[in-house]
mmCIF file of C-alpha atoms in Angstrom:
data_model
loop_
_atom_site.group_PDB
_atom_site.id
_atom_site.type_symbol
_atom_site.label_atom_id
_atom_site.label_comp_id
_atom_site.label_asym_id
_atom_site.label_seq_id
_atom_site.Cartn_x
_atom_site.Cartn_y
_atom_site.Cartn_z
ATOM 1 C CA MET Z 1 -0.176 -0.120 0.089
ATOM 2 C CA HIS Z 2 0.965 3.445 -0.940
ATOM 3 C CA LYS Z 3 1.885 6.025 1.756
ATOM 4 C CA GLY Z 4 -0.602 8.381 0.882
ATOM 5 C CA MET Z 5 -3.299 5.571 1.592
ATOM 6 C CA LEU Z 6 -1.550 4.885 5.325
ATOM 7 C CA SER Z 7 -1.539 8.710 5.562
ATOM 8 C CA LEU Z 8 -5.402 8.966 4.670
ATOM 9 C CA VAL Z 9 -6.370 6.495 7.184
ATOM 10 C CA VAL Z 10 -4.824 7.976 9.918
ATOM 11 C CA VAL Z 11 -6.356 11.346 9.117
ATOM 12 C CA LEU Z 12 -10.070 9.671 8.926
ATOM 13 C CA LEU Z 13 -8.902 7.790 12.447
ATOM 14 C CA LEU Z 14 -8.066 11.599 13.589
ATOM 15 C CA ILE Z 15 -11.115 12.825 12.369
ATOM 16 C CA ASN Z 16 -13.251 10.337 13.975
ATOM 17 C CA VAL Z 17 -11.643 10.702 17.021
ATOM 18 C CA VAL Z 18 -11.919 14.315 17.046
ATOM 19 C CA LEU Z 19 -15.961 14.042 15.827
ATOM 20 C CA THR Z 20 -16.395 11.659 18.677
ATOM 21 C CA LEU Z 21 -14.941 13.705 21.200
ATOM 22 C CA THR Z 22 -16.608 16.912 20.163
ATOM 23 C CA LEU Z 23 -20.156 15.241 20.154
ATOM 24 C CA ILE Z 24 -19.633 13.972 23.599
ATOM 25 C CA ALA Z 25 -18.737 17.389 24.767
ATOM 26 C CA THR Z 26 -21.233 18.957 23.283
ATOM 27 C CA ALA Z 27 -24.211 16.730 23.880
ATOM 28 C CA PRO Z 28 -27.160 18.053 25.421
ATOM 29 C CA GLU Z 29 -27.757 17.030 29.028
ATOM 30 C CA ASN Z 30 -30.611 14.845 27.962
ATOM 31 C CA VAL Z 31 -28.402 12.369 26.082
ATOM 32 C CA SER Z 32 -28.230 9.005 27.877
ATOM 33 C CA ASP Z 33 -24.836 7.994 29.209
ATOM 34 C CA ASP Z 34 -25.501 5.111 27.099
ATOM 35 C CA PHE Z 35 -25.708 6.736 23.967
ATOM 36 C CA LYS Z 36 -22.202 8.657 24.997
ATOM 37 C CA SER Z 37 -20.618 5.453 25.911
ATOM 38 C CA ASN Z 38 -21.715 3.751 22.771
ATOM 39 C CA LEU Z 39 -20.289 6.311 20.495
ATOM 40 C CA THR Z 40 -16.976 6.136 22.561
ATOM 41 C CA ALA Z 41 -16.632 2.360 22.014
ATOM 42 C CA SER Z 42 -17.717 2.985 18.490
ATOM 43 C CA SER Z 43 -15.072 5.419 18.332
ATOM 44 C CA ASP Z 44 -12.565 2.964 19.803
ATOM 45 C CA HIS Z 45 -13.457 0.373 17.564
ATOM 46 C CA TYR Z 46 -12.461 2.616 14.614
ATOM 47 C CA GLU Z 47 -9.382 3.059 16.480
ATOM 48 C CA GLN Z 48 -7.995 -0.482 17.056
ATOM 49 C CA GLU Z 49 -9.472 -1.122 13.150
ATOM 50 C CA THR Z 50 -7.163 1.526 11.896
ATOM 51 C CA PHE Z 51 -4.209 -0.013 14.002
ATOM 52 C CA SER Z 52 -4.730 -3.336 12.867
ATOM 53 C CA PHE Z 53 -4.767 -1.982 9.206
ATOM 54 C CA ILE Z 54 -1.717 -0.111 9.830
ATOM 55 C CA GLU Z 55 0.024 -2.941 11.222
ATOM 56 C CA THR Z 56 -1.144 -5.409 8.565
ATOM 57 C CA GLU Z 57 0.504 -2.922 6.571
ATOM 58 C CA LYS Z 58 3.889 -2.840 8.192
ATOM 59 C CA ASN Z 59 3.653 -6.811 8.183
ATOM 60 C CA ILE Z 60 3.437 -6.915 4.788
ATOM 61 C CA ASN Z 61 6.129 -4.390 3.697
ATOM 62 C CA ALA Z 62 8.662 -6.279 5.952
ATOM 63 C CA ASN Z 63 7.649 -9.691 4.147
ATOM 64 C CA HIS Z 64 8.188 -7.636 0.645
ATOM 65 C CA ARG Z 65 11.861 -6.491 1.969
ATOM 66 C CA SER Z 66 12.466 -10.211 3.018
ATOM 67 C CA LEU Z 67 11.568 -11.537 -0.358
ATOM 68 C CA ASN Z 68 13.533 -9.106 -2.336
ATOM 69 C CA GLU Z 69 16.377 -9.979 0.077
ATOM 70 C CA LYS Z 70 16.187 -13.935 -0.725
ATOM 71 C CA ILE Z 71 15.655 -12.994 -4.698
ATOM 72 C CA ASN Z 72 19.010 -10.750 -4.500
ATOM 73 C CA HIS Z 73 20.869 -13.642 -2.549
ATOM 74 C CA LEU Z 74 19.221 -16.080 -5.030
ATOM 75 C CA SER Z 75 20.147 -13.835 -8.034
ATOM 76 C CA HIS Z 76 24.120 -13.650 -6.392
ATOM 77 C CA LEU Z 77 24.165 -17.387 -6.093
ATOM 78 C CA VAL Z 78 23.041 -17.971 -10.054
ATOM 79 C CA ASN Z 79 25.536 -15.394 -11.128
ATOM 80 C CA SER Z 80 28.459 -17.259 -8.976
ATOM 81 C CA LEU Z 81 27.395 -20.517 -10.310
ATOM 82 C CA SER Z 82 27.531 -19.113 -13.887
ATOM 83 C CA ILE Z 83 30.790 -18.168 -13.385
ATOM 84 C CA LYS Z 84 32.081 -21.461 -12.129
ATOM 85 C CA VAL Z 85 30.462 -23.041 -15.237
ATOM 86 C CA THR Z 86 32.191 -20.725 -17.484
ATOM 87 C CA SER Z 87 35.419 -21.251 -15.762
ATOM 88 C CA LEU Z 88 35.097 -24.955 -15.605
ATOM 89 C CA THR Z 89 34.052 -25.286 -19.471
ATOM 90 C CA LYS Z 90 37.258 -22.861 -20.252
ATOM 91 C CA THR Z 91 39.542 -25.805 -18.364
ATOM 92 C CA ILE Z 92 37.728 -28.658 -20.388
ATOM 93 C CA GLU Z 93 38.490 -27.014 -23.487
ATOM 94 C CA ASN Z 94 42.137 -26.303 -22.525
ATOM 95 C CA ASN Z 95 42.473 -29.863 -21.447
ATOM 96 C CA ARG Z 96 41.209 -30.850 -25.070
ATOM 97 C CA THR Z 97 43.251 -28.585 -26.691
ATOM 98 C CA SER Z 98 46.313 -29.946 -25.165
ATOM 99 C CA VAL Z 99 45.312 -33.562 -25.573
ATOM 100 C CA ALA Z 100 45.118 -32.820 -29.205
ATOM 101 C CA GLU Z 101 48.112 -31.098 -29.492
ATOM 102 C CA SER Z 102 49.917 -33.703 -27.309
ATOM 103 C CA SER Z 103 48.206 -36.498 -29.941
ATOM 104 C CA LEU Z 104 49.848 -34.922 -32.916
ATOM 105 C CA PRO Z 105 52.345 -36.925 -35.038
ATOM 106 C CA VAL Z 106 55.647 -36.885 -34.078
ATOM 107 C CA SER Z 107 58.469 -38.488 -36.159
ATOM 108 C CA LYS Z 108 59.000 -41.635 -34.258
ATOM 109 C CA GLU Z 109 62.221 -43.615 -34.083
ATOM 110 C CA PRO Z 110 61.786 -47.268 -33.062
ATOM 111 C CA LEU Z 111 61.693 -47.750 -29.515
ATOM 112 C CA THR Z 112 64.277 -49.889 -28.091
ATOM 113 C CA ASP Z 113 63.048 -52.838 -25.861
ATOM 114 C CA TYR Z 114 63.646 -51.291 -22.505
ATOM 115 C CA GLN Z 115 62.050 -48.261 -23.680
ATOM 116 C CA GLN Z 116 58.880 -50.039 -24.960
ATOM 117 C CA ALA Z 117 58.682 -51.600 -21.652
ATOM 118 C CA LEU Z 118 59.176 -48.762 -19.664
ATOM 119 C CA LEU Z 119 56.406 -46.776 -21.906
ATOM 120 C CA GLU Z 120 54.048 -49.920 -21.181
ATOM 121 C CA GLN Z 121 54.841 -49.695 -17.392
ATOM 122 C CA HIS Z 122 53.947 -45.817 -17.480
ATOM 123 C CA ASN Z 123 50.688 -46.541 -19.588
ATOM 124 C CA GLU Z 124 49.657 -49.447 -16.812
ATOM 125 C CA THR Z 125 50.698 -46.893 -13.909
ATOM 126 C CA GLY Z 126 48.594 -43.834 -15.476
ATOM 127 C CA TYR Z 127 45.724 -46.471 -16.417
ATOM 128 C CA GLN Z 128 45.572 -47.869 -12.415
ATOM 129 C CA ALA Z 129 45.401 -43.958 -11.470
ATOM 130 C CA VAL Z 130 42.290 -43.564 -13.085
ATOM 131 C CA GLU Z 131 40.503 -46.688 -12.211
ATOM 132 C CA SER Z 132 41.685 -45.792 -8.568
ATOM 133 C CA VAL Z 133 40.077 -42.455 -8.990
ATOM 134 C CA LEU Z 134 36.937 -44.097 -10.588
ATOM 135 C CA SER Z 135 36.651 -46.621 -7.614
ATOM 136 C CA ILE Z 136 36.988 -43.869 -4.995
ATOM 137 C CA GLY Z 137 34.215 -42.017 -7.124
ATOM 138 C CA SER Z 138 35.468 -38.140 -6.115
ATOM 139 C CA LEU Z 139 38.504 -36.131 -7.196
ATOM 140 C CA ASP Z 140 40.018 -33.135 -5.216
ATOM 141 C CA GLN Z 141 43.055 -30.927 -6.316
ATOM 142 C CA GLN Z 142 45.791 -33.251 -4.890
ATOM 143 C CA GLY Z 143 44.248 -36.075 -6.895
ATOM 144 C CA VAL Z 144 44.418 -34.047 -9.795
ATOM 145 C CA HIS Z 145 48.300 -33.455 -9.605
ATOM 146 C CA ARG Z 146 48.442 -37.218 -8.772
ATOM 147 C CA LEU Z 147 46.823 -38.116 -12.252
ATOM 148 C CA ARG Z 148 48.799 -35.625 -13.760
ATOM 149 C CA GLU Z 149 51.995 -37.068 -12.771
ATOM 150 C CA LYS Z 150 51.008 -40.761 -13.518
ATOM 151 C CA MET Z 151 49.558 -39.919 -16.831
ATOM 152 C CA ALA Z 152 52.577 -37.462 -18.112
ATOM 153 C CA LYS Z 153 54.624 -40.574 -19.140
ATOM 154 C CA MET Z 154 51.997 -42.367 -20.740
ATOM 155 C CA SER Z 155 51.783 -42.717 -24.719
ATOM 156 C CA PRO Z 156 49.902 -39.701 -26.325
ATOM 157 C CA GLU Z 157 47.455 -42.527 -27.648
ATOM 158 C CA ASP Z 158 47.192 -43.830 -23.891
ATOM 159 C CA HIS Z 159 47.065 -40.670 -22.495
ATOM 160 C CA GLN Z 160 44.334 -39.544 -24.462
ATOM 161 C CA ALA Z 161 42.278 -42.971 -24.155
ATOM 162 C CA ALA Z 162 42.788 -42.539 -20.066
ATOM 163 C CA LEU Z 163 41.684 -38.731 -20.007
ATOM 164 C CA GLN Z 164 38.645 -39.645 -22.458
ATOM 165 C CA LYS Z 165 37.673 -42.306 -19.794
ATOM 166 C CA LEU Z 166 38.099 -39.892 -16.802
ATOM 167 C CA ILE Z 167 36.033 -37.306 -18.505
ATOM 168 C CA MET Z 168 33.185 -39.090 -19.474
ATOM 169 C CA ALA Z 169 33.087 -40.536 -15.868
ATOM 170 C CA ILE Z 170 32.749 -37.165 -14.477
ATOM 171 C CA ASN Z 171 30.395 -36.080 -17.034
ATOM 172 C CA ARG Z 172 28.124 -39.224 -16.259
ATOM 173 C CA GLY Z 173 28.422 -38.672 -12.620
ATOM 174 C CA GLU Z 174 30.483 -41.602 -11.407
ATOM 175 C CA ILE Z 175 33.051 -39.277 -10.186
ATOM 176 C CA GLU Z 176 32.297 -35.922 -8.169
ATOM 177 C CA VAL Z 177 34.724 -33.338 -9.129
ATOM 178 C CA LEU Z 178 35.111 -31.490 -5.448
ATOM 179 C CA PRO Z 179 34.433 -27.679 -5.146
ATOM 180 C CA GLY Z 180 37.613 -25.665 -5.691
ATOM 181 C CA THR Z 181 39.085 -27.995 -7.901
ATOM 182 C CA VAL Z 182 40.806 -27.419 -11.109
ATOM 183 C CA LEU Z 183 41.089 -29.820 -13.786
#
C-alpha cells in the first residue's frame, strides 16, 4: 500500500476521534450516558481497526523486503554458479586442446625393448591411477596432481584414451569433482 493511503487512514482516524469527542463534549444534557458510551466504544473500535490495518501494512512491507533480499541472494548464487561453469568449460576446452596437441604425430624412431617396456609400465601406471579415481568416486586437487604425475609419461594415444575415460566418468556423474578443484 502507498504511503498516501496510509496517511489517509490516519487522517480519517483522527477526524473520527475528534468528531466523537466533540459530540460527547457538546451533547445536550438530556442525551443518555448509554449513547455517549456507545459513541465512545464505536470510536475505540474504529481506532483499533485502524491500528490493525497499519500493523498489517507494516507486516506486508516487511515480508516484501524479506522476499526481495531472498531474490537478491538467489540472483548472486546463480551468477556465481554461472562464473564457475564458464571457468570449468574453459578448463575442459584447454585440456582438450592440450590433449589434441600432445596427440599430434611426431617423427617416431623405433623404441628399444627397454623403452617399450618402460612406456608400457607408465601406461599401466596411468590407467591404474584413473581406475583408482573411478573406485573412489571423487576427485580433489591433490588427486588431479597425482593423476597428472602418473599420466604425464603415458604414450599420447593411451594418455588421450585414459583422459577420455576420466572425462566421460565425470560427465556421467560417476566421479564427483569436489568444489575448488581445477582440472
